[in-house]
């Protein structure tokens, strides 16, 4: 969607990808996580070897409901 970021993209591919994202490249160049993807961009996400919690700061710029939901879910603690 309009204004989507590499984090939105990672969560759209698979929720586990979003949680493990540590960097992003768009069209072969490293970009910040708040970079707004454009039509035709090629997005590559760089992943941590081990699962980790998503960064709550990502909520300031992600636009998809899926990304928002999964970021919140990553910080819920089991009872």
Tab-separated table of N, CA, C and O in Angstrom, residues 36-64:
chain	number	residue	atom	x	y	z
A	36	UNK	N	10.043	4.888	2.320
A	36	UNK	CA	8.749	4.635	1.681
A	36	UNK	C	8.990	3.948	0.344
A	36	UNK	O	9.622	4.511	-0.555
A	37	UNK	N	8.508	2.729	0.223
A	37	UNK	CA	8.686	1.968	-1.008
A	37	UNK	C	7.890	2.587	-2.152
A	37	UNK	O	6.789	3.105	-1.950
A	38	UNK	N	8.462	2.510	-3.339
A	38	UNK	CA	7.824	3.026	-4.552
A	38	UNK	C	7.478	1.848	-5.462
A	38	UNK	O	8.105	0.785	-5.390
A	39	UNK	N	6.530	2.038	-6.351
A	39	UNK	CA	6.148	1.021	-7.314
A	39	UNK	C	7.378	0.587	-8.106
A	39	UNK	O	8.126	1.424	-8.606
A	40	UNK	N	7.629	-0.702	-8.183
A	40	UNK	CA	8.760	-1.231	-8.925
A	40	UNK	C	10.029	-1.420	-8.124
A	40	UNK	O	10.998	-1.983	-8.631
A	41	UNK	N	10.061	-0.961	-6.871
A	41	UNK	CA	11.240	-1.163	-6.028
A	41	UNK	C	11.461	-2.652	-5.768
A	41	UNK	O	10.506	-3.424	-5.616
A	42	UNK	N	12.719	-3.040	-5.696
A	42	UNK	CA	13.091	-4.397	-5.292
A	42	UNK	C	13.593	-4.286	-3.861
A	42	UNK	O	14.586	-3.610	-3.593
A	43	UNK	N	12.890	-4.940	-2.953
A	43	UNK	CA	13.206	-4.837	-1.528
A	43	UNK	C	13.800	-6.147	-1.036
A	43	UNK	O	13.270	-7.222	-1.301
A	44	UNK	N	14.912	-6.031	-0.325
A	44	UNK	CA	15.587	-7.179	0.272
A	44	UNK	C	15.720	-6.905	1.762
A	44	UNK	O	16.146	-5.819	2.161
A	45	UNK	N	15.324	-7.884	2.580
A	45	UNK	CA	15.465	-7.708	4.027
A	45	UNK	C	16.634	-8.537	4.527
A	45	UNK	O	16.873	-9.649	4.055
A	46	UNK	N	17.377	-7.972	5.452
A	46	UNK	CA	18.494	-8.672	6.081
A	46	UNK	C	18.002	-9.187	7.430
A	46	UNK	O	17.309	-8.460	8.158
A	47	UNK	N	18.352	-10.430	7.733
A	47	UNK	CA	17.784	-11.092	8.895
A	47	UNK	C	18.825	-11.436	9.948
A	47	UNK	O	19.958	-11.780	9.618
A	48	UNK	N	18.388	-11.385	11.203
A	48	UNK	CA	19.201	-11.872	12.313
A	48	UNK	C	19.187	-13.398	12.268
A	48	UNK	O	18.214	-14.004	11.814
A	49	UNK	N	20.256	-14.026	12.725
A	49	UNK	CA	20.304	-15.491	12.735
A	49	UNK	C	19.297	-16.073	13.719
A	49	UNK	O	18.695	-17.101	13.465
A	50	UNK	N	19.124	-15.404	14.826
A	50	UNK	CA	18.207	-15.868	15.866
A	50	UNK	C	16.980	-14.967	15.925
A	50	UNK	O	17.089	-13.757	15.703
A	51	UNK	N	15.819	-15.528	16.258
A	51	UNK	CA	14.623	-14.691	16.422
A	51	UNK	C	14.842	-13.629	17.499
A	51	UNK	O	15.592	-13.839	18.446
A	52	UNK	N	14.198	-12.493	17.325
A	52	UNK	CA	14.286	-11.433	18.319
A	52	UNK	C	12.955	-10.707	18.368
A	52	UNK	O	12.094	-10.918	17.518
A	53	UNK	N	12.791	-9.867	19.370
A	53	UNK	CA	11.557	-9.086	19.456
A	53	UNK	C	11.610	-7.942	18.445
A	53	UNK	O	12.668	-7.352	18.223
A	54	UNK	N	10.457	-7.609	17.856
A	54	UNK	CA	10.432	-6.449	16.970
A	54	UNK	C	10.668	-5.164	17.763
A	54	UNK	O	10.472	-5.120	18.977
A	55	UNK	N	11.086	-4.125	17.076
A	55	UNK	CA	11.354	-2.842	17.708
A	55	UNK	C	10.052	-2.049	17.802
A	55	UNK	O	9.399	-1.800	16.789
A	56	UNK	N	9.677	-1.635	18.998
A	56	UNK	CA	8.431	-0.866	19.173
A	56	UNK	C	8.466	0.468	18.431
A	56	UNK	O	7.418	0.999	18.072
A	57	UNK	N	9.644	1.015	18.171
A	57	UNK	CA	9.748	2.268	17.421
A	57	UNK	C	9.215	2.118	15.997
A	57	UNK	O	8.834	3.101	15.371
A	58	UNK	N	9.185	0.889	15.477
A	58	UNK	CA	8.667	0.661	14.130
A	58	UNK	C	7.201	1.084	14.014
A	58	UNK	O	6.728	1.406	12.929
A	59	UNK	N	6.483	1.096	15.125
A	59	UNK	CA	5.073	1.485	15.099
A	59	UNK	C	4.881	2.938	14.643
A	59	UNK	O	3.796	3.306	14.211
A	60	UNK	N	5.935	3.734	14.731
A	60	UNK	CA	5.838	5.133	14.328
A	60	UNK	C	5.739	5.312	12.814
A	60	UNK	O	5.314	6.355	12.349
A	61	UNK	N	6.154	4.299	12.026
A	61	UNK	CA	6.142	4.489	10.573
A	61	UNK	C	5.537	3.354	9.758
A	61	UNK	O	5.283	3.544	8.576
A	62	UNK	N	5.289	2.174	10.336
A	62	UNK	CA	4.645	1.133	9.538
A	62	UNK	C	3.214	1.541	9.233
A	62	UNK	O	2.588	2.277	10.002
A	63	UNK	N	2.693	1.082	8.092
A	63	UNK	CA	1.349	1.504	7.684
A	63	UNK	C	0.344	0.360	7.592
A	63	UNK	O	-0.857	0.604	7.619
A	64	UNK	N	0.819	-0.870	7.503
A	64	UNK	CA	-0.122	-1.974	7.360
A	64	UNK	C	-0.591	-2.475	8.724
A	64	UNK	O	0.167	-2.485	9.698
